[in-house]
Amino acid sequence: MLYTFYGRPSFRPNMTELATTMDHYLPVCLIFKRSFSGEVRRVFPFDTGAFVNEFYRSYLHRKMVLGDFALEADLETPGRVISTFFGTARSYLQARSETSAKLDAGQFEAKSYAALIDARDSNAMDSRGSGIEVQIAEPIAIADWIEAAVVPSTFVDSSIGRELRRLNVEMLPYDVQGRLRPNEYTSTITDRCMHYYAKHGMLEEILS
């Protein structure tokens, strides 16, 4: 099972690692081709790991379980979530809820999710709380389904970079700074993704 985020690099790898200069701790983000047609097993409107660790409990009823938030397992589902709760692909990618969806009082899970993504208070939750999680039920061949990769600049001229070029994967390098924690590169990776989407006219296409 592969756990991915739809359009947004929300995952925080090596969260507990201290500042390092070791390349193998530096994060990488793979951008799937829009033609991807692998088997989607499950879709959730947020990071399921954070749900299990009770990061969202302030916004949910105590009896709500993870399965209550499972969505239709296909690649059209994320676009519907984005249209309903974020309005535009750009707002979703920037983790900003900018829509006033009219929800029925009986739509408990939807109202909880709306409250979750609209949270303004200081808490332990990061952008994973609104990052749409897509679980894929099969291995992914990079040559077939990956079109670009955000990588540390140190990878470009390495064996990794040579292999990515051989597979026709476009590299989007980011500068490596001395003695940073791995998770401090998250905003830089997000910026690389946003510029790539804009350059290729993909921002609104994400919705379809």
PDB file of C-alpha atoms in Angstrom:
ATOM      1  CA  MET A   1       0.000   0.000   0.000  1.00  0.00           C
ATOM      2  CA  LEU A   2       1.329   3.424  -0.991  1.00  0.00           C
ATOM      3  CA  TYR A   3       0.180   6.485   0.919  1.00  0.00           C
ATOM      4  CA  THR A   4       0.192   9.696  -1.118  1.00  0.00           C
ATOM      5  CA  PHE A   5      -1.125  13.230  -0.798  1.00  0.00           C
ATOM      6  CA  TYR A   6      -3.170  14.636  -3.645  1.00  0.00           C
ATOM      7  CA  GLY A   7      -1.290  17.506  -5.273  1.00  0.00           C
ATOM      8  CA  ARG A   8       0.239  18.763  -2.041  1.00  0.00           C
ATOM      9  CA  PRO A   9       3.581  17.722  -0.456  1.00  0.00           C
ATOM     10  CA  SER A  10       2.176  17.563   3.067  1.00  0.00           C
ATOM     11  CA  PHE A  11       4.104  14.584   4.401  1.00  0.00           C
ATOM     12  CA  ARG A  12       6.738  15.383   7.042  1.00  0.00           C
ATOM     13  CA  PRO A  13       9.547  12.823   6.807  1.00  0.00           C
ATOM     14  CA  ASN A  14      12.079  12.383   9.589  1.00  0.00           C
ATOM     15  CA  MET A  15      10.105  14.671  11.897  1.00  0.00           C
ATOM     16  CA  THR A  16      12.189  13.839  14.944  1.00  0.00           C
ATOM     17  CA  GLU A  17      15.601  14.103  13.304  1.00  0.00           C
ATOM     18  CA  LEU A  18      17.933  16.836  14.485  1.00  0.00           C
ATOM     19  CA  ALA A  19      19.876  19.165  12.191  1.00  0.00           C
ATOM     20  CA  THR A  20      22.012  17.166   9.782  1.00  0.00           C
ATOM     21  CA  THR A  21      24.202  17.391   6.701  1.00  0.00           C
ATOM     22  CA  MET A  22      23.503  13.773   5.702  1.00  0.00           C
ATOM     23  CA  ASP A  23      21.836  13.647   2.280  1.00  0.00           C
ATOM     24  CA  HIS A  24      19.923  10.461   3.012  1.00  0.00           C
ATOM     25  CA  TYR A  25      17.726  12.327   5.522  1.00  0.00           C
ATOM     26  CA  LEU A  26      16.703  15.014   3.027  1.00  0.00           C
ATOM     27  CA  PRO A  27      13.109  14.856   1.724  1.00  0.00           C
ATOM     28  CA  VAL A  28      12.123  14.031  -1.870  1.00  0.00           C
ATOM     29  CA  CYS A  29       8.718  14.633  -3.476  1.00  0.00           C
ATOM     30  CA  LEU A  30       7.485  12.682  -6.514  1.00  0.00           C
ATOM     31  CA  ILE A  31       4.912  14.311  -8.795  1.00  0.00           C
ATOM     32  CA  PHE A  32       2.632  11.832 -10.557  1.00  0.00           C
ATOM     33  CA  LYS A  33       1.604  12.139 -14.184  1.00  0.00           C
ATOM     34  CA  ARG A  34      -1.916  13.429 -14.653  1.00  0.00           C
ATOM     35  CA  SER A  35      -2.644  10.309 -16.701  1.00  0.00           C
ATOM     36  CA  PHE A  36      -2.073   8.074 -13.654  1.00  0.00           C
ATOM     37  CA  SER A  37      -4.579   5.222 -13.616  1.00  0.00           C
ATOM     38  CA  GLY A  38      -3.410   2.905 -10.855  1.00  0.00           C
ATOM     39  CA  GLU A  39      -5.750   1.150  -8.456  1.00  0.00           C
ATOM     40  CA  VAL A  40      -6.927   3.547  -5.753  1.00  0.00           C
ATOM     41  CA  ARG A  41      -7.803   1.619  -2.597  1.00  0.00           C
ATOM     42  CA  ARG A  42      -8.970   4.407  -0.267  1.00  0.00           C
ATOM     43  CA  VAL A  43      -9.367   8.196  -0.203  1.00  0.00           C
ATOM     44  CA  PHE A  44      -9.588  10.326   2.934  1.00  0.00           C
ATOM     45  CA  PRO A  45      -9.844  14.130   3.205  1.00  0.00           C
ATOM     46  CA  PHE A  46      -6.920  14.277   5.645  1.00  0.00           C
ATOM     47  CA  ASP A  47      -3.837  12.428   6.823  1.00  0.00           C
ATOM     48  CA  THR A  48      -5.064   9.228   8.470  1.00  0.00           C
ATOM     49  CA  GLY A  49      -1.997   8.885  10.680  1.00  0.00           C
ATOM     50  CA  ALA A  50      -2.769  12.196  12.368  1.00  0.00           C
ATOM     51  CA  PHE A  51      -6.353  11.009  12.897  1.00  0.00           C
ATOM     52  CA  VAL A  52      -5.140   7.837  14.605  1.00  0.00           C
ATOM     53  CA  ASN A  53      -2.851   9.940  16.802  1.00  0.00           C
ATOM     54  CA  GLU A  54      -5.853  12.093  17.773  1.00  0.00           C
ATOM     55  CA  PHE A  55      -4.536  15.377  16.374  1.00  0.00           C
ATOM     56  CA  TYR A  56      -8.064  16.236  15.184  1.00  0.00           C
ATOM     57  CA  ARG A  57     -10.021  15.333  18.299  1.00  0.00           C
ATOM     58  CA  SER A  58     -10.959  18.962  19.099  1.00  0.00           C
ATOM     59  CA  TYR A  59     -13.040  19.061  15.905  1.00  0.00           C
ATOM     60  CA  LEU A  60     -14.675  15.625  15.993  1.00  0.00           C
ATOM     61  CA  HIS A  61     -17.314  13.859  18.048  1.00  0.00           C
ATOM     62  CA  ARG A  62     -15.642  11.412  20.426  1.00  0.00           C
ATOM     63  CA  LYS A  63     -17.453   8.459  18.789  1.00  0.00           C
ATOM     64  CA  MET A  64     -16.360   9.250  15.234  1.00  0.00           C
ATOM     65  CA  VAL A  65     -14.065   6.630  13.733  1.00  0.00           C
ATOM     66  CA  LEU A  66     -11.731   6.801  10.754  1.00  0.00           C
ATOM     67  CA  GLY A  67     -14.094   4.874   8.493  1.00  0.00           C
ATOM     68  CA  ASP A  68     -16.711   7.621   8.900  1.00  0.00           C
ATOM     69  CA  PHE A  69     -14.507   9.840   6.728  1.00  0.00           C
ATOM     70  CA  ALA A  70     -13.708   7.345   3.954  1.00  0.00           C
ATOM     71  CA  LEU A  71     -14.620   8.735   0.525  1.00  0.00           C
ATOM     72  CA  GLU A  72     -15.240   7.148  -2.855  1.00  0.00           C
ATOM     73  CA  ALA A  73     -12.042   5.406  -3.911  1.00  0.00           C
ATOM     74  CA  ASP A  74     -11.401   7.033  -7.287  1.00  0.00           C
ATOM     75  CA  LEU A  75      -9.338   9.924  -8.612  1.00  0.00           C
ATOM     76  CA  GLU A  76     -12.372  12.136  -9.210  1.00  0.00           C
ATOM     77  CA  THR A  77     -13.064  12.329  -5.477  1.00  0.00           C
ATOM     78  CA  PRO A  78     -10.262  14.766  -4.537  1.00  0.00           C
ATOM     79  CA  GLY A  79     -11.497  17.310  -7.079  1.00  0.00           C
ATOM     80  CA  ARG A  80     -14.963  17.227  -5.535  1.00  0.00           C
ATOM     81  CA  VAL A  81     -13.512  17.746  -2.052  1.00  0.00           C
ATOM     82  CA  ILE A  82     -11.447  20.687  -3.303  1.00  0.00           C
ATOM     83  CA  SER A  83     -14.422  22.296  -5.077  1.00  0.00           C
ATOM     84  CA  THR A  84     -16.645  21.933  -2.018  1.00  0.00           C
ATOM     85  CA  PHE A  85     -14.289  22.962   0.764  1.00  0.00           C
ATOM     86  CA  PHE A  86     -11.539  25.056  -0.858  1.00  0.00           C
ATOM     87  CA  GLY A  87     -13.060  26.514  -3.998  1.00  0.00           C
ATOM     88  CA  THR A  88      -9.883  26.501  -6.084  1.00  0.00           C
ATOM     89  CA  ALA A  89      -6.859  24.279  -6.559  1.00  0.00           C
ATOM     90  CA  ARG A  90      -4.578  27.122  -5.477  1.00  0.00           C
ATOM     91  CA  SER A  91      -6.429  27.518  -2.165  1.00  0.00           C
ATOM     92  CA  TYR A  92      -6.170  23.793  -1.539  1.00  0.00           C
ATOM     93  CA  LEU A  93      -2.450  23.709  -2.330  1.00  0.00           C
ATOM     94  CA  GLN A  94      -1.904  26.592   0.083  1.00  0.00           C
ATOM     95  CA  ALA A  95      -4.074  24.893   2.754  1.00  0.00           C
ATOM     96  CA  ARG A  96      -6.575  27.757   2.827  1.00  0.00           C
ATOM     97  CA  SER A  97     -10.291  27.041   3.093  1.00  0.00           C
ATOM     98  CA  GLU A  98     -11.957  29.777   1.064  1.00  0.00           C
ATOM     99  CA  THR A  99     -15.463  28.579   0.438  1.00  0.00           C
ATOM    100  CA  SER A 100     -18.688  28.864   2.398  1.00  0.00           C
ATOM    101  CA  ALA A 101     -20.158  25.458   1.610  1.00  0.00           C
ATOM    102  CA  LYS A 102     -23.776  25.093   2.692  1.00  0.00           C
ATOM    103  CA  LEU A 103     -23.812  21.979   4.832  1.00  0.00           C
ATOM    104  CA  ASP A 104     -26.887  20.343   6.309  1.00  0.00           C
ATOM    105  CA  ALA A 105     -26.903  20.161  10.105  1.00  0.00           C
ATOM    106  CA  GLY A 106     -27.046  16.377   9.802  1.00  0.00           C
ATOM    107  CA  GLN A 107     -23.823  16.140   7.784  1.00  0.00           C
ATOM    108  CA  PHE A 108     -21.760  15.629  10.913  1.00  0.00           C
ATOM    109  CA  GLU A 109     -18.528  14.457   9.281  1.00  0.00           C
ATOM    110  CA  ALA A 110     -18.586  17.197   6.633  1.00  0.00           C
ATOM    111  CA  LYS A 111     -19.150  19.867   9.272  1.00  0.00           C
ATOM    112  CA  SER A 112     -16.321  18.449  11.376  1.00  0.00           C
ATOM    113  CA  TYR A 113     -13.991  18.512   8.379  1.00  0.00           C
ATOM    114  CA  ALA A 114     -15.000  22.103   7.580  1.00  0.00           C
ATOM    115  CA  ALA A 115     -14.152  23.092  11.155  1.00  0.00           C
ATOM    116  CA  LEU A 116     -10.873  21.181  10.983  1.00  0.00           C
ATOM    117  CA  ILE A 117      -9.570  22.865   7.824  1.00  0.00           C
ATOM    118  CA  ASP A 118     -10.761  26.282   8.988  1.00  0.00           C
ATOM    119  CA  ALA A 119      -8.911  26.043  12.317  1.00  0.00           C
ATOM    120  CA  ARG A 120      -7.099  29.254  13.235  1.00  0.00           C
ATOM    121  CA  ASP A 121      -5.951  28.380  16.739  1.00  0.00           C
ATOM    122  CA  SER A 122      -2.469  27.241  17.702  1.00  0.00           C
ATOM    123  CA  ASN A 123      -2.243  23.458  17.996  1.00  0.00           C
ATOM    124  CA  ALA A 124      -0.183  20.421  17.003  1.00  0.00           C
ATOM    125  CA  MET A 125      -1.930  20.002  13.643  1.00  0.00           C
ATOM    126  CA  ASP A 126      -0.126  21.036  10.443  1.00  0.00           C
ATOM    127  CA  SER A 127      -1.246  21.061   6.786  1.00  0.00           C
ATOM    128  CA  ARG A 128      -1.755  17.293   6.835  1.00  0.00           C
ATOM    129  CA  GLY A 129      -5.110  18.008   8.451  1.00  0.00           C
ATOM    130  CA  SER A 130      -6.448  19.194   5.100  1.00  0.00           C
ATOM    131  CA  GLY A 131      -4.223  17.235   2.723  1.00  0.00           C
ATOM    132  CA  ILE A 132      -6.284  14.695   0.786  1.00  0.00           C
ATOM    133  CA  GLU A 133      -4.793  11.236   1.268  1.00  0.00           C
ATOM    134  CA  VAL A 134      -4.932   8.753  -1.615  1.00  0.00           C
ATOM    135  CA  GLN A 135      -3.966   5.167  -0.835  1.00  0.00           C
ATOM    136  CA  ILE A 136      -2.768   3.196  -3.854  1.00  0.00           C
ATOM    137  CA  ALA A 137      -2.985  -0.583  -3.786  1.00  0.00           C
ATOM    138  CA  GLU A 138      -0.090  -1.502  -6.058  1.00  0.00           C
ATOM    139  CA  PRO A 139       3.575  -0.709  -6.676  1.00  0.00           C
ATOM    140  CA  ILE A 140       4.264   2.326  -8.865  1.00  0.00           C
ATOM    141  CA  ALA A 141       6.817   2.211 -11.688  1.00  0.00           C
ATOM    142  CA  ILE A 142       8.622   5.558 -11.672  1.00  0.00           C
ATOM    143  CA  ALA A 143       9.264   5.384 -15.418  1.00  0.00           C
ATOM    144  CA  ASP A 144       5.542   4.928 -16.109  1.00  0.00           C
ATOM    145  CA  TRP A 145       3.840   7.266 -13.686  1.00  0.00           C
ATOM    146  CA  ILE A 146       6.248   9.889 -12.319  1.00  0.00           C
ATOM    147  CA  GLU A 147       6.837  13.047 -14.362  1.00  0.00           C
ATOM    148  CA  ALA A 148       8.881  15.175 -11.958  1.00  0.00           C
ATOM    149  CA  ALA A 149      10.749  14.914  -8.679  1.00  0.00           C
ATOM    150  CA  VAL A 150      11.680  17.602  -6.173  1.00  0.00           C
ATOM    151  CA  VAL A 151      15.125  16.576  -4.960  1.00  0.00           C
ATOM    152  CA  PRO A 152      18.046  18.016  -2.975  1.00  0.00           C
ATOM    153  CA  SER A 153      20.491  19.835  -5.248  1.00  0.00           C
ATOM    154  CA  THR A 154      23.174  17.351  -4.167  1.00  0.00           C
ATOM    155  CA  PHE A 155      21.263  14.589  -5.981  1.00  0.00           C
ATOM    156  CA  VAL A 156      21.347  16.214  -9.434  1.00  0.00           C
ATOM    157  CA  ASP A 157      24.819  15.050 -10.431  1.00  0.00           C
ATOM    158  CA  SER A 158      24.713  11.822  -8.429  1.00  0.00           C
ATOM    159  CA  SER A 159      23.771   8.303  -9.488  1.00  0.00           C
ATOM    160  CA  ILE A 160      20.219   9.159  -8.394  1.00  0.00           C
ATOM    161  CA  GLY A 161      20.114  12.133 -10.739  1.00  0.00           C
ATOM    162  CA  ARG A 162      21.511  10.101 -13.621  1.00  0.00           C
ATOM    163  CA  GLU A 163      18.843   7.445 -13.092  1.00  0.00           C
ATOM    164  CA  LEU A 164      16.044  10.023 -12.992  1.00  0.00           C
ATOM    165  CA  ARG A 165      17.304  11.521 -16.265  1.00  0.00           C
ATOM    166  CA  ARG A 166      17.413   8.058 -17.804  1.00  0.00           C
ATOM    167  CA  LEU A 167      13.775   7.582 -16.803  1.00  0.00           C
ATOM    168  CA  ASN A 168      12.851  11.006 -18.272  1.00  0.00           C
ATOM    169  CA  VAL A 169      11.816  12.364 -14.887  1.00  0.00           C
ATOM    170  CA  GLU A 170      12.252  16.130 -14.645  1.00  0.00           C
ATOM    171  CA  MET A 171      14.244  17.156 -11.580  1.00  0.00           C
ATOM    172  CA  LEU A 172      13.215  20.189  -9.521  1.00  0.00           C
ATOM    173  CA  PRO A 173      16.218  20.711  -7.236  1.00  0.00           C
ATOM    174  CA  TYR A 174      16.216  22.744  -4.030  1.00  0.00           C
ATOM    175  CA  ASP A 175      19.282  24.215  -2.369  1.00  0.00           C
ATOM    176  CA  VAL A 176      20.692  22.249   0.526  1.00  0.00           C
ATOM    177  CA  GLN A 177      21.524  24.376   3.557  1.00  0.00           C
ATOM    178  CA  GLY A 178      23.992  23.440   6.232  1.00  0.00           C
ATOM    179  CA  ARG A 179      22.681  22.002   9.473  1.00  0.00           C
ATOM    180  CA  LEU A 180      18.929  22.163   8.936  1.00  0.00           C
ATOM    181  CA  ARG A 181      16.386  19.692  10.230  1.00  0.00           C
ATOM    182  CA  PRO A 182      14.940  17.620   7.357  1.00  0.00           C
ATOM    183  CA  ASN A 183      11.401  18.868   7.968  1.00  0.00           C
ATOM    184  CA  GLU A 184      12.535  22.485   7.586  1.00  0.00           C
ATOM    185  CA  TYR A 185      12.592  21.960   3.809  1.00  0.00           C
ATOM    186  CA  THR A 186       8.822  21.402   3.606  1.00  0.00           C
ATOM    187  CA  SER A 187       7.912  24.956   2.554  1.00  0.00           C
ATOM    188  CA  THR A 188      10.705  24.976  -0.031  1.00  0.00           C
ATOM    189  CA  ILE A 189       9.405  21.743  -1.559  1.00  0.00           C
ATOM    190  CA  THR A 190       5.872  23.138  -1.607  1.00  0.00           C
ATOM    191  CA  ASP A 191       7.152  26.238  -3.410  1.00  0.00           C
ATOM    192  CA  ARG A 192       8.908  24.091  -6.037  1.00  0.00           C
ATOM    193  CA  CYS A 193       5.692  22.152  -6.636  1.00  0.00           C
ATOM    194  CA  MET A 194       3.573  25.306  -6.942  1.00  0.00           C
ATOM    195  CA  HIS A 195       5.932  26.835  -9.499  1.00  0.00           C
ATOM    196  CA  TYR A 196       5.956  23.595 -11.465  1.00  0.00           C
ATOM    197  CA  TYR A 197       2.144  23.413 -11.509  1.00  0.00           C
ATOM    198  CA  ALA A 198       1.864  27.043 -12.602  1.00  0.00           C
ATOM    199  CA  LYS A 199       4.512  26.639 -15.319  1.00  0.00           C
ATOM    200  CA  HIS A 200       2.632  23.696 -16.813  1.00  0.00           C
ATOM    201  CA  GLY A 201      -0.850  25.228 -16.454  1.00  0.00           C
ATOM    202  CA  MET A 202      -1.891  22.558 -13.987  1.00  0.00           C
ATOM    203  CA  LEU A 203      -3.383  24.523 -11.113  1.00  0.00           C
ATOM    204  CA  GLU A 204      -6.994  24.380 -12.260  1.00  0.00           C
ATOM    205  CA  GLU A 205      -6.511  21.056 -14.041  1.00  0.00           C
ATOM    206  CA  ILE A 206      -6.015  19.443 -10.645  1.00  0.00           C
ATOM    207  CA  LEU A 207      -9.748  19.796 -10.131  1.00  0.00           C
ATOM    208  CA  SER A 208     -10.657  17.575 -13.084  1.00  0.00           C
TER     209      SER A 208
END
